Tab-separated table of C-alpha atoms and ligand atoms in Angstrom:
chain	number	residue	atom	x	y	z
A	1	UNK	CA	23.263	1.567	11.924
A	2	UNK	CA	20.312	1.742	14.235
A	3	UNK	CA	16.670	1.447	12.952
A	4	UNK	CA	16.072	4.585	14.736
A	5	UNK	CA	18.959	6.406	12.320
A	6	UNK	CA	17.806	4.568	8.970
A	7	UNK	CA	14.372	6.196	9.800
A	8	UNK	CA	15.888	10.245	10.496
A	9	UNK	CA	18.476	9.361	7.974
A	10	UNK	CA	15.532	8.646	5.493
A	11	UNK	CA	13.012	11.260	6.703
A	12	UNK	CA	15.749	13.674	5.884
A	13	UNK	CA	15.954	12.749	2.181
A	14	UNK	CA	12.238	12.417	1.736
A	15	UNK	CA	10.487	15.972	0.271
A	16	UNK	CA	7.140	17.289	2.062
A	17	UNK	CA	4.395	15.894	1.539
A	18	UNK	CA	5.536	12.035	1.332
A	19	UNK	CA	4.550	9.494	3.482
A	20	UNK	CA	5.956	7.092	4.644
A	21	UNK	CA	5.085	3.214	5.268
A	22	UNK	CA	7.508	1.629	7.595
A	23	UNK	CA	6.928	-2.089	5.987
A	24	UNK	CA	7.626	-4.373	8.761
A	25	UNK	CA	6.613	-7.733	7.624
A	26	UNK	CA	8.833	-10.222	9.000
A	27	UNK	CA	10.535	-8.066	11.497
A	28	UNK	CA	10.235	-9.246	15.268
A	29	UNK	CA	8.203	-6.778	17.689
A	30	UNK	CA	11.687	-5.371	19.219
A	31	UNK	CA	12.176	-3.603	16.002
A	32	UNK	CA	9.084	-2.542	16.090
A	33	UNK	CA	8.945	-0.555	19.165
A	34	UNK	CA	12.338	0.995	18.032
A	35	UNK	CA	10.791	2.561	14.885
A	36	UNK	CA	7.435	3.698	17.278
A	37	UNK	CA	9.862	5.155	19.812
A	38	UNK	CA	11.475	6.985	16.604
A	39	UNK	CA	8.234	8.276	16.213
A	40	UNK	CA	6.975	6.302	13.392
A	41	UNK	CA	3.133	5.528	13.000
A	42	UNK	CA	2.587	3.597	10.033
A	43	UNK	CA	3.320	0.357	9.829
A	44	UNK	CA	2.709	-2.155	6.833
A	45	UNK	CA	2.272	-5.618	7.305
A	46	UNK	CA	1.314	-8.611	4.716
A	47	UNK	CA	0.164	-11.274	6.439
A	48	UNK	CA	-3.275	-11.600	8.304
A	49	UNK	CA	-1.971	-13.520	11.303
A	50	UNK	CA	1.417	-11.505	11.915
A	51	UNK	CA	-0.413	-7.950	11.662
A	52	UNK	CA	-3.087	-9.279	13.981
A	53	UNK	CA	-0.235	-10.349	16.240
A	54	UNK	CA	1.606	-7.129	16.018
A	55	UNK	CA	-1.445	-4.692	16.510
A	56	UNK	CA	-2.594	-6.405	19.868
A	57	UNK	CA	1.161	-5.603	20.933
A	58	UNK	CA	1.445	-2.226	19.897
A	59	UNK	CA	0.404	0.785	21.158
A	60	UNK	CA	-3.209	1.787	19.919
A	61	UNK	CA	-2.039	5.058	18.283
A	62	UNK	CA	-0.092	2.386	15.972
A	63	UNK	CA	-1.657	2.790	12.479
A	64	UNK	CA	-1.442	-0.175	10.674
A	65	UNK	CA	-1.337	-0.816	6.272
A	66	UNK	CA	-2.189	-4.218	4.830
A	67	UNK	CA	-0.009	-4.427	1.869
A	68	UNK	CA	0.378	-7.966	0.916
A	69	UNK	CA	-2.081	-10.294	-1.644
A	70	UNK	CA	-5.248	-10.733	0.788
A	71	UNK	CA	-7.580	-13.503	-0.065
A	72	UNK	CA	-11.338	-13.437	1.105
A	73	UNK	CA	-11.111	-15.519	4.450
A	74	UNK	CA	-8.705	-12.867	5.827
A	75	UNK	CA	-10.773	-10.136	5.423
A	76	UNK	CA	-12.455	-9.895	9.022
A	77	UNK	CA	-9.570	-9.942	11.426
A	78	UNK	CA	-7.894	-7.420	8.539
A	79	UNK	CA	-10.749	-4.993	8.077
A	80	UNK	CA	-10.537	-5.195	12.112
A	81	UNK	CA	-7.229	-3.594	12.491
A	82	UNK	CA	-6.140	-1.861	8.904
A	83	UNK	CA	-6.716	1.483	8.693
A	84	UNK	CA	-5.945	0.972	4.597
A	85	UNK	CA	-5.274	-1.450	2.387
A	86	UNK	CA	-2.830	-0.794	-0.395
A	87	UNK	CA	-3.545	-4.350	-2.090
A	88	UNK	CA	-7.017	-4.433	-3.314
A	89	UNK	CA	-6.316	-6.529	-6.647
A	90	UNK	CA	-10.029	-7.706	-7.650
A	91	UNK	CA	-13.724	-6.182	-7.535
A	92	UNK	CA	-14.439	-8.904	-5.980
A	93	UNK	CA	-11.989	-8.151	-2.906
A	94	UNK	CA	-13.179	-4.707	-3.275
A	95	UNK	CA	-16.918	-6.288	-2.343
A	96	UNK	CA	-15.745	-8.058	0.175
A	97	UNK	CA	-13.952	-5.522	1.925
A	98	UNK	CA	-16.288	-2.759	1.813
A	99	UNK	CA	-19.047	-5.742	3.104
A	100	UNK	CA	-17.082	-6.697	6.180
A	101	UNK	CA	-16.356	-3.181	7.226
A	102	UNK	CA	-20.027	-2.228	6.861
A	103	UNK	CA	-20.929	-5.197	9.129
A	104	UNK	CA	-18.265	-4.558	11.819
A	105	UNK	CA	-18.942	-0.762	11.539
A	106	UNK	CA	-15.920	0.469	10.119
A	107	UNK	CA	-14.583	2.789	7.545
A	108	UNK	CA	-11.422	1.457	5.608
A	109	UNK	CA	-9.497	3.578	2.754
A	110	UNK	CA	-8.076	1.181	0.466
A	111	UNK	CA	-5.823	1.517	-2.649
A	112	UNK	CA	-6.196	-0.326	-6.048
A	113	UNK	CA	-3.839	-2.294	-6.931
A	114	UNK	CA	-2.382	-1.638	-10.661
A	115	UNK	CA	0.095	-4.240	-12.498
A	116	UNK	CA	1.786	-2.897	-15.126
A	117	UNK	CA	5.660	-4.858	-14.325
A	118	UNK	CA	7.511	-6.973	-16.869
A	119	UNK	CA	6.782	-9.980	-14.652
A	120	UNK	CA	6.911	-10.245	-10.723
A	121	UNK	CA	3.609	-10.503	-8.499
A	122	UNK	CA	0.733	-11.801	-10.691
A	123	UNK	CA	-1.541	-9.619	-8.853
A	124	UNK	CA	-3.671	-6.397	-9.657
A	125	UNK	CA	-5.884	-5.152	-12.012
A	126	UNK	CA	-3.987	-4.054	-15.729
A	127	UNK	CA	-4.576	-0.652	-16.980
A	128	UNK	CA	-7.570	-1.668	-19.208
A	129	UNK	CA	-9.175	-3.715	-16.269
A	130	UNK	CA	-9.546	-1.233	-13.849
A	131	UNK	CA	-10.774	0.647	-16.849
A	132	UNK	CA	-13.366	-1.432	-17.639
A	133	UNK	CA	-14.374	-2.693	-14.332
A	134	UNK	CA	-14.621	0.108	-12.165
A	135	UNK	CA	-17.937	1.498	-13.095
A	136	UNK	CA	-19.907	4.387	-11.544
A	137	UNK	CA	-22.441	2.096	-10.301
A	138	UNK	CA	-19.914	0.093	-8.830
A	139	UNK	CA	-18.336	3.254	-6.696
A	140	UNK	CA	-22.059	4.970	-5.601
A	141	UNK	CA	-22.795	1.239	-3.789
A	142	UNK	CA	-19.751	0.747	-1.585
A	143	UNK	CA	-20.299	2.111	1.302
A	144	UNK	CA	-17.665	1.346	4.158
A	145	UNK	CA	-14.727	2.041	2.197
A	146	UNK	CA	-13.696	4.796	0.368
A	147	UNK	CA	-11.033	4.636	-2.187
A	148	UNK	CA	-8.446	6.389	-1.768
A	149	UNK	CA	-5.530	5.727	-4.409
A	150	UNK	CA	-3.827	3.527	-6.065
A	151	UNK	CA	-0.498	1.018	-5.420
A	152	UNK	CA	1.617	-0.001	-7.775
A	153	UNK	CA	5.082	-2.067	-7.884
A	154	UNK	CA	7.504	-1.314	-10.822
A	155	UNK	CA	9.373	-4.172	-12.833
A	156	UNK	CA	11.747	-5.750	-10.696
A	157	UNK	CA	15.421	-4.895	-12.262
A	158	UNK	CA	18.387	-2.626	-12.604
A	159	UNK	CA	16.954	-1.232	-15.504
A	160	UNK	CA	15.856	2.647	-14.032
A	161	UNK	CA	14.411	3.661	-16.961
A	162	UNK	CA	12.125	1.043	-17.566
A	163	UNK	CA	10.967	1.229	-13.814
A	164	UNK	CA	10.376	5.235	-14.347
A	165	UNK	CA	8.176	3.968	-17.404
A	166	UNK	CA	6.308	1.669	-15.343
A	167	UNK	CA	5.802	4.334	-12.535
A	168	UNK	CA	4.656	6.938	-15.068
A	169	UNK	CA	2.162	3.827	-16.432
A	170	UNK	CA	0.609	3.715	-12.430
A	171	UNK	CA	0.519	7.732	-11.882
A	172	UNK	CA	-1.085	7.774	-15.572
A	173	UNK	CA	-3.806	5.556	-14.089
A	174	UNK	CA	-3.973	7.417	-10.866
A	175	UNK	CA	-4.480	10.848	-13.374
A	176	UNK	CA	-7.034	9.146	-15.407
A	177	UNK	CA	-9.418	7.732	-12.765
A	178	UNK	CA	-9.004	10.929	-10.817
A	179	UNK	CA	-10.265	13.142	-13.917
A	180	UNK	CA	-12.457	10.143	-14.735
A	181	UNK	CA	-15.170	7.798	-12.294
A	182	UNK	CA	-13.764	9.157	-9.088
A	183	UNK	CA	-13.546	12.435	-10.364
A	184	UNK	CA	-16.045	13.817	-7.387
A	185	UNK	CA	-14.215	11.679	-4.554
A	186	UNK	CA	-11.529	14.680	-3.410
A	187	UNK	CA	-10.813	11.716	-0.899
A	188	UNK	CA	-8.918	9.911	-3.935
A	189	UNK	CA	-4.835	11.482	-3.827
A	190	UNK	CA	-2.607	8.679	-2.384
A	191	UNK	CA	-0.264	7.196	-5.176
A	192	UNK	CA	1.424	4.647	-3.263
A	193	UNK	CA	4.603	3.670	-5.271
A	194	UNK	CA	8.199	3.031	-4.785
A	195	UNK	CA	9.973	0.570	-2.129
A	196	UNK	CA	13.505	0.611	-0.779
A	197	UNK	CA	15.296	0.201	-4.050
A	198	UNK	CA	13.289	2.405	-6.147
A	199	UNK	CA	11.333	4.794	-3.777
A	200	UNK	CA	13.583	8.075	-5.349
A	201	UNK	CA	12.546	6.740	-9.219
A	202	UNK	CA	9.100	6.449	-7.892
A	203	UNK	CA	9.014	9.887	-6.302
A	204	UNK	CA	10.227	11.503	-9.201
A	205	UNK	CA	7.104	10.392	-11.043
A	206	UNK	CA	5.011	11.570	-8.233
A	207	UNK	CA	4.541	9.024	-5.604
A	208	UNK	CA	2.996	10.077	-2.055
A	209	UNK	CA	3.192	7.436	-0.486
A	210	UNK	CA	6.204	5.185	-0.169
A	211	UNK	CA	6.517	1.585	1.774
A	212	UNK	CA	10.341	0.867	2.458
A	213	UNK	CA	11.414	-1.815	4.809
A	214	UNK	CA	14.914	-3.209	3.980
A	215	UNK	CA	16.289	-0.160	4.301
A	216	UNK	CA	14.978	0.672	8.130
A	217	UNK	CA	15.089	-2.656	9.419
A	218	UNK	CA	17.520	-4.606	6.814
A	219	UNK	CA	17.257	-7.450	5.208
A	220	UNK	CA	14.387	-10.218	6.370
A	221	UNK	CA	14.884	-13.617	7.111
A	222	UNK	CA	12.139	-15.169	6.030
B	301	LIG	C1	7.919	-6.068	1.126
B	301	LIG	C2	7.243	-4.839	0.456
B	301	LIG	C3	7.535	-3.825	0.314
B	301	LIG	C4	8.484	-3.636	0.931
B	301	LIG	O1	10.093	-4.082	0.179
B	301	LIG	P1	11.214	-3.518	0.612
B	301	LIG	O2	12.115	-3.613	-0.573
B	301	LIG	O3	12.463	-3.939	1.791
B	301	LIG	O4	11.033	-1.835	1.068
B	301	LIG	C5	6.601	-2.749	-0.486
B	301	LIG	N1	5.806	-3.175	-1.268
B	301	LIG	C6	5.317	-4.505	-0.915
B	301	LIG	C7	3.884	-4.271	-1.343
B	301	LIG	C8	5.582	-4.998	0.337
B	301	LIG	O5	5.537	-6.485	-0.362
């Protein structure tokens, strides 16, 4: 199937209100162009340099989401082009992104990465950490970032019950922040969960943004 065909069938099966981020990391520009021509505007990248190269080459109305682990020395080039960063995994990084966005006179949306999966990535806040570290003082000290929601990944397993439970845990962190420290922040509304193999389970648990690569572009050569 073609990229356009894959996108079309994915869009047909997505409920209304769920935003699709086309994860284009490691794929060549040619495939991004095919997706763009099929109407896709939001792309997800996980490396700063690759993001910069692709952003320079794609049409200006392309929207870039950064989804990979972000090191502090890469904050500047990412803030320069991304409209959303999904992978805020420490308060230090949150402050660094805020400072850089402020310096560059940009506003940027960020998601707090929540870690619930059994193994896998070591990145992200545990539910207890985010409750403890995201204080009202911290939230009101931010000037150029908008905390727009949370992002999380389920355990990498075939056990669908485990996957559903992980998504439910991420969802409950989202709900408790929304009703707690971020309750007067209406922009806090994005629940980014679900990838190629597990997005239907994520959507069933309330995800309103999915990040899909392989189903659209095929396997990555890395
Ligand atoms: C690579 C990646 C995806 C997409 O994964 P697929 O299995 O190709 O859909 C989604 N989210 C994050 C954080 C990723 O790194």
